Structure formats: structure tokens, C-alpha cells
Amino acid sequence: NAGVMQNPRHLVRRRGQEARLRCSPMKGHSHVYWYRQLPEEGLKFMVYLQKENIIDESGMPKERFSAEFPKEGPSILRIQQVVRGDSAAYFCASSPGRASPAFFGQGTRLTVV
Amino acid sequence: AQSVTQLDSQVPVFEEAPVELRCNYSSSVSVYLFWYVQYPNQGLQLLLKYLSGSTLVKGINGFEAEFNKSQTSFHLRKPSVHISDTAEYFCAVSEGNAGNMLTFGGGTRLMVKP
């Protein structure tokens, strides 16, 4: 049973480009969470999705960031017109239910140059 | 709003010595508490969790933590550390029905020296 898979592991984008981060949850998990870890800081919750629905996006920046979890395929975190401050590690976690502990992926490290 | 404070950003310790990593939280409602470990360039692995019941929680790799409601603390302990325990440790909290929408502390880097 493969764990939570995130790709790419490393992503370099120039300022103004778009970044698309993918997360395939563990088999049987329909709940997905995205977190951002800025350098030398803890993780900050961004968004909680359940198949085709955004449950809570209270941690998402109001502009340029969006997330989806379609019926088929991975969850996608999309950042438009990236800026240097978006450089961070982005972690995805999944769980089989809202109250079940989540398992984390290895993260995507985004560098904006 | 809830918050989590990890009082020590770095904790150096010699191998086979005991260690305690401190975590305090603030919340106006009942909470669930977690400790995660992050090895370099890896994701987070759940060490242990407190949901209810006994305030002393045992986790993987010989770690344990004690929930103290009056002091709003959830300190992590291990009686004898190994070199392989060198990693970043994060305390996290979720409120009531928030599930896995966690609030994390800033992390404590445990450095085990031979």
C-alpha cells in the first residue's frame, strides 16, 4: 500500500509563472489536506478537500492560490503568478475519514527564482 | 483561535541521555494533541496522539507524552535517545471537530550527539 505520493519533489519556477503541485492520497483515503512550511517555520494549514468538494479553505491566500480534488485523479494545488515569497515546502496529507489521523507525503519543495 | 508554542527551537543531547521536548497550547475548547517527527527532506510521521482517556500516551520509537490540562501542556519524552532520533519534532493541536486541520508549533530540532 503506497503512501501519500506528491510530485514533483522539487519544482523551480520563475516569478510570474504557474506552479502545479500534485498529491495522490493513500488508497481508500478520500480526505486531503494541504499544508505549507516556510523556511525555519512550522507547517500552516491551507485547505481541506474531500472528493470534488472544498471543505475548508480558511488557510489559503485569497489570491493566486487554488486547490481541487476531482472525482478521478490526484488533488492539485495551483499557484498562479508565483512570487519569491511562495518558496516553501508544500505538504499533502490524506485520511480515510475526518476523525482518522492523517498520513503525510514527502512534500514538494517549490523554489521561485 | 488556537496556538501552539514549542519553547525550544533546538535541543542538543548526548546519546543514551533522556530528553524532554516542551509543548504548550492555548485553546478555548477541547483539543486533540499530536506529536510528529520530520527527518531531513521527508514528510511528517505521526509519533503519538492524545484524543481522550489516559493522559499518558505512548507512541512509536520509545516516545511518550503527557497531557496536562491545567498547564495546557503536552511535553514529549524519551528516557534514552539514539543518534537516529536526530530530527525535527512538531507538536500540533486540532480543536473539537476540526479533524486533521492542525495547528502546528514552530518545531524543535533534536540533535543527538555521540
Tab-separated table of C-alpha atoms in Angstrom:
chain	number	residue	atom	x	y	z
A	1	ASN	CA	0.000	0.000	0.000
A	2	ALA	CA	1.821	3.043	-1.276
A	3	GLY	CA	1.862	6.104	0.939
A	4	VAL	CA	0.781	9.594	0.018
A	5	MET	CA	2.549	10.466	-3.230
A	6	GLN	CA	3.472	14.011	-4.098
A	7	ASN	CA	5.079	15.169	-7.287
A	8	PRO	CA	7.228	16.730	-8.264
A	9	ARG	CA	9.526	16.542	-5.236
A	10	HIS	CA	11.313	19.703	-6.342
A	11	LEU	CA	9.942	22.447	-8.545
A	12	VAL	CA	11.680	25.581	-9.748
A	13	ARG	CA	9.624	28.392	-11.235
A	14	ARG	CA	10.463	31.922	-12.361
A	15	ARG	CA	8.489	34.804	-10.919
A	16	GLY	CA	5.187	35.144	-12.724
A	17	GLN	CA	4.926	31.509	-13.815
A	18	GLU	CA	2.376	28.989	-12.616
A	19	ALA	CA	3.136	26.123	-10.237
A	20	ARG	CA	1.038	22.962	-10.137
A	21	LEU	CA	1.601	20.551	-7.263
A	22	ARG	CA	0.061	17.101	-7.299
A	23	CYS	CA	-0.971	14.816	-4.474
A	24	SER	CA	-2.215	11.250	-4.778
A	25	PRO	CA	-3.737	10.166	-1.459
A	26	MET	CA	-3.352	6.717	0.004
A	27	LYS	CA	-5.697	4.064	-1.363
A	28	GLY	CA	-9.075	4.360	0.292
A	29	HIS	CA	-8.497	7.916	1.523
A	30	SER	CA	-10.997	10.498	0.367
A	31	HIS	CA	-9.902	13.391	2.587
A	32	VAL	CA	-6.944	15.538	1.558
A	33	TYR	CA	-5.216	18.383	3.377
A	34	TRP	CA	-2.577	20.802	2.097
A	35	TYR	CA	-0.033	22.489	4.349
A	36	ARG	CA	2.759	24.970	3.663
A	37	GLN	CA	6.063	25.055	5.504
A	38	LEU	CA	8.051	28.249	5.133
A	39	PRO	CA	11.789	28.119	5.869
A	40	GLU	CA	12.534	27.667	9.582
A	41	GLU	CA	8.829	27.580	10.444
A	42	GLY	CA	6.199	25.012	11.304
A	43	LEU	CA	3.501	23.841	8.949
A	44	LYS	CA	0.489	26.055	8.277
A	45	PHE	CA	-2.846	24.586	7.245
A	46	MET	CA	-4.039	25.765	3.855
A	47	VAL	CA	-7.050	23.777	2.643
A	48	TYR	CA	-9.107	20.657	3.333
A	49	LEU	CA	-10.797	18.841	0.473
A	50	GLN	CA	-12.995	15.816	0.133
A	51	LYS	CA	-13.657	14.339	-3.303
A	52	GLU	CA	-14.913	17.168	-5.546
A	53	ASN	CA	-15.566	19.452	-2.574
A	54	ILE	CA	-13.607	22.111	-0.710
A	55	ILE	CA	-14.492	21.637	2.938
A	56	ASP	CA	-12.360	24.378	4.493
A	57	GLU	CA	-10.037	26.844	2.789
A	58	SER	CA	-9.500	29.180	5.694
A	59	GLY	CA	-5.708	28.960	5.359
A	60	MET	CA	-5.499	29.680	1.637
A	61	PRO	CA	-4.221	33.061	0.484
A	62	LYS	CA	-7.114	34.956	-1.084
A	63	GLU	CA	-5.407	35.459	-4.425
A	64	ARG	CA	-3.393	33.294	-6.834
A	65	PHE	CA	-3.896	30.035	-4.891
A	66	SER	CA	-6.487	27.377	-5.697
A	67	ALA	CA	-6.975	23.698	-4.955
A	68	GLU	CA	-9.079	20.899	-6.346
A	69	PHE	CA	-9.648	17.210	-5.714
A	70	PRO	CA	-11.530	15.809	-8.714
A	71	LYS	CA	-13.541	12.619	-8.759
A	72	GLU	CA	-10.742	10.950	-10.682
A	73	GLY	CA	-7.056	11.727	-10.339
A	74	PRO	CA	-4.856	13.500	-7.829
A	75	SER	CA	-5.500	16.605	-5.817
A	76	ILE	CA	-3.898	19.684	-7.362
A	77	LEU	CA	-2.631	22.801	-5.603
A	78	ARG	CA	-2.222	25.574	-8.144
A	79	ILE	CA	-0.306	28.780	-7.615
A	80	GLN	CA	-0.606	31.396	-10.329
A	81	GLN	CA	1.931	34.157	-10.958
A	82	VAL	CA	4.339	32.890	-8.334
A	83	VAL	CA	6.414	35.308	-6.260
A	84	ARG	CA	9.581	34.724	-4.228
A	85	GLY	CA	7.545	34.542	-1.025
A	86	ASP	CA	5.803	31.418	-2.333
A	87	SER	CA	9.086	29.492	-1.991
A	88	ALA	CA	8.344	26.807	0.596
A	89	ALA	CA	7.726	23.126	1.115
A	90	TYR	CA	4.145	22.138	0.396
A	91	PHE	CA	2.881	19.018	2.119
A	92	CYS	CA	-0.188	16.983	1.384
A	93	ALA	CA	-1.834	14.646	3.875
A	94	SER	CA	-4.701	12.209	3.467
A	95	SER	CA	-7.030	10.297	5.732
A	96	PRO	CA	-9.884	7.817	5.267
A	97	GLY	CA	-12.201	9.903	7.391
A	98	ARG	CA	-12.419	13.300	9.051
A	99	ALA	CA	-11.561	11.956	12.501
A	100	SER	CA	-8.857	9.493	11.421
A	101	PRO	CA	-5.201	10.512	11.743
A	102	ALA	CA	-3.707	11.768	8.505
A	103	PHE	CA	-0.643	10.445	6.708
A	104	PHE	CA	1.727	12.961	5.147
A	105	GLY	CA	3.521	12.875	1.836
A	106	GLN	CA	7.176	13.785	1.409
A	107	GLY	CA	6.367	17.248	0.174
A	108	THR	CA	7.083	19.374	-2.867
A	109	ARG	CA	9.789	21.964	-2.432
A	110	LEU	CA	8.979	24.985	-4.541
A	111	THR	CA	11.713	27.467	-5.329
A	112	VAL	CA	10.818	30.706	-7.081
A	113	VAL	CA	13.740	32.421	-8.794
B	1	ALA	CA	-8.183	30.779	17.985
B	2	GLN	CA	-5.773	28.081	18.987
B	3	SER	CA	-1.990	28.343	19.101
B	4	VAL	CA	0.921	26.040	19.844
B	5	THR	CA	4.244	27.055	21.359
B	6	GLN	CA	7.321	24.893	21.326
B	7	LEU	CA	9.605	26.577	23.788
B	8	ASP	CA	12.924	25.240	22.493
B	9	SER	CA	13.953	25.642	18.884
B	10	GLN	CA	16.950	23.328	19.357
B	11	VAL	CA	17.743	20.666	21.933
B	12	PRO	CA	21.227	19.139	21.901
B	13	VAL	CA	21.610	15.945	23.902
B	14	PHE	CA	24.119	13.124	24.198
B	15	GLU	CA	23.245	9.631	23.053
B	16	GLU	CA	21.531	7.458	25.708
B	17	ALA	CA	20.555	10.542	27.742
B	18	PRO	CA	16.892	11.326	28.491
B	19	VAL	CA	15.157	14.153	26.642
B	20	GLU	CA	12.024	16.254	27.037
B	21	LEU	CA	10.645	18.446	24.256
B	22	ARG	CA	8.202	21.024	25.536
B	23	CYS	CA	4.875	21.985	24.014
B	24	ASN	CA	2.223	24.363	25.298
B	25	TYR	CA	-1.040	25.186	23.607
B	26	SER	CA	-3.885	27.620	24.003
B	27	SER	CA	-7.463	26.898	23.062
B	28	SER	CA	-10.907	27.803	24.278
B	29	VAL	CA	-12.359	24.368	23.559
B	30	SER	CA	-11.379	20.748	23.981
B	31	VAL	CA	-8.485	19.677	21.813
B	32	TYR	CA	-6.742	16.722	20.314
B	33	LEU	CA	-2.940	16.756	20.555
B	34	PHE	CA	-0.274	15.255	18.337
B	35	TRP	CA	3.489	14.915	18.005
B	36	TYR	CA	5.047	14.436	14.576
B	37	VAL	CA	8.663	13.775	13.571
B	38	GLN	CA	10.244	15.043	10.365
B	39	TYR	CA	13.537	13.610	9.138
B	40	PRO	CA	15.571	15.703	6.665
B	41	ASN	CA	13.794	16.156	3.332
B	42	GLN	CA	10.999	13.856	4.412
B	43	GLY	CA	7.333	14.224	5.236
B	44	LEU	CA	5.890	14.088	8.723
B	45	GLN	CA	5.411	10.842	10.593
B	46	LEU	CA	2.938	10.575	13.462
B	47	LEU	CA	4.686	9.709	16.733
B	48	LEU	CA	1.691	9.705	19.051
B	49	LYS	CA	-1.654	11.348	19.686
B	50	TYR	CA	-3.940	12.227	22.570
B	51	LEU	CA	-7.663	12.090	21.845
B	52	SER	CA	-9.132	11.214	25.251
B	53	GLY	CA	-8.678	8.869	28.204
B	54	SER	CA	-5.339	8.281	29.899
B	55	THR	CA	-3.217	11.404	29.971
B	56	LEU	CA	-0.005	9.416	29.426
B	57	VAL	CA	0.272	8.452	25.796
B	58	LYS	CA	2.844	6.027	24.423
B	59	GLY	CA	3.978	6.266	20.838
B	60	ILE	CA	6.421	4.732	18.426
B	61	ASN	CA	10.203	4.585	18.809
B	62	GLY	CA	10.007	4.644	22.613
B	63	PHE	CA	8.499	8.136	22.865
B	64	GLU	CA	5.719	9.114	25.253
B	65	ALA	CA	3.885	12.320	26.097
B	66	GLU	CA	1.734	13.503	28.956
B	67	PHE	CA	-1.325	15.700	28.571
B	68	ASN	CA	-1.635	18.230	31.382
B	69	LYS	CA	-4.887	20.134	31.054
B	70	SER	CA	-4.258	22.556	33.922
B	71	GLN	CA	-0.925	23.603	32.470
B	72	THR	CA	-2.124	23.271	28.862
B	73	SER	CA	0.987	21.258	28.041
B	74	PHE	CA	1.811	18.130	26.074
B	75	HIS	CA	5.525	17.517	26.571
B	76	LEU	CA	7.284	14.724	24.691
B	77	ARG	CA	9.786	12.494	26.476
B	78	LYS	CA	12.148	9.642	25.793
B	79	PRO	CA	14.236	8.003	28.531
B	80	SER	CA	17.229	7.199	26.301
B	81	VAL	CA	17.804	8.719	22.867
B	82	HIS	CA	19.670	7.294	19.894
B	83	ILE	CA	21.607	9.006	17.128
B	84	SER	CA	18.759	8.023	14.792
B	85	ASP	CA	16.348	10.218	16.785
B	86	THR	CA	18.028	13.326	15.357
B	87	ALA	CA	15.195	15.103	13.551
B	88	GLU	CA	12.679	17.957	13.769
B	89	TYR	CA	9.756	17.385	16.106
B	90	PHE	CA	6.440	19.176	15.759
B	91	CYS	CA	3.641	19.460	18.274
B	92	ALA	CA	0.174	20.023	16.801
B	93	VAL	CA	-3.372	20.568	18.005
B	94	SER	CA	-6.814	20.349	16.492
B	95	GLU	CA	-9.965	21.661	18.088
B	96	GLY	CA	-13.054	19.561	18.656
B	97	ASN	CA	-14.415	18.575	15.298
B	98	ALA	CA	-11.579	20.035	13.237
B	99	GLY	CA	-10.146	16.624	12.419
B	100	ASN	CA	-6.878	16.949	10.576
B	101	MET	CA	-6.958	20.723	10.220
B	102	LEU	CA	-3.999	21.017	12.547
B	103	THR	CA	-2.254	23.992	14.091
B	104	PHE	CA	1.460	23.280	14.378
B	105	GLY	CA	4.126	24.650	16.655
B	106	GLY	CA	7.337	26.036	15.210
B	107	GLY	CA	9.229	22.802	15.736
B	108	THR	CA	12.131	21.632	17.908
B	109	ARG	CA	15.301	20.336	16.350
B	110	LEU	CA	16.615	17.421	18.400
B	111	MET	CA	20.322	16.906	17.886
B	112	VAL	CA	21.698	13.707	19.394
B	113	LYS	CA	25.462	13.673	19.788
B	114	PRO	CA	27.652	10.591	20.213
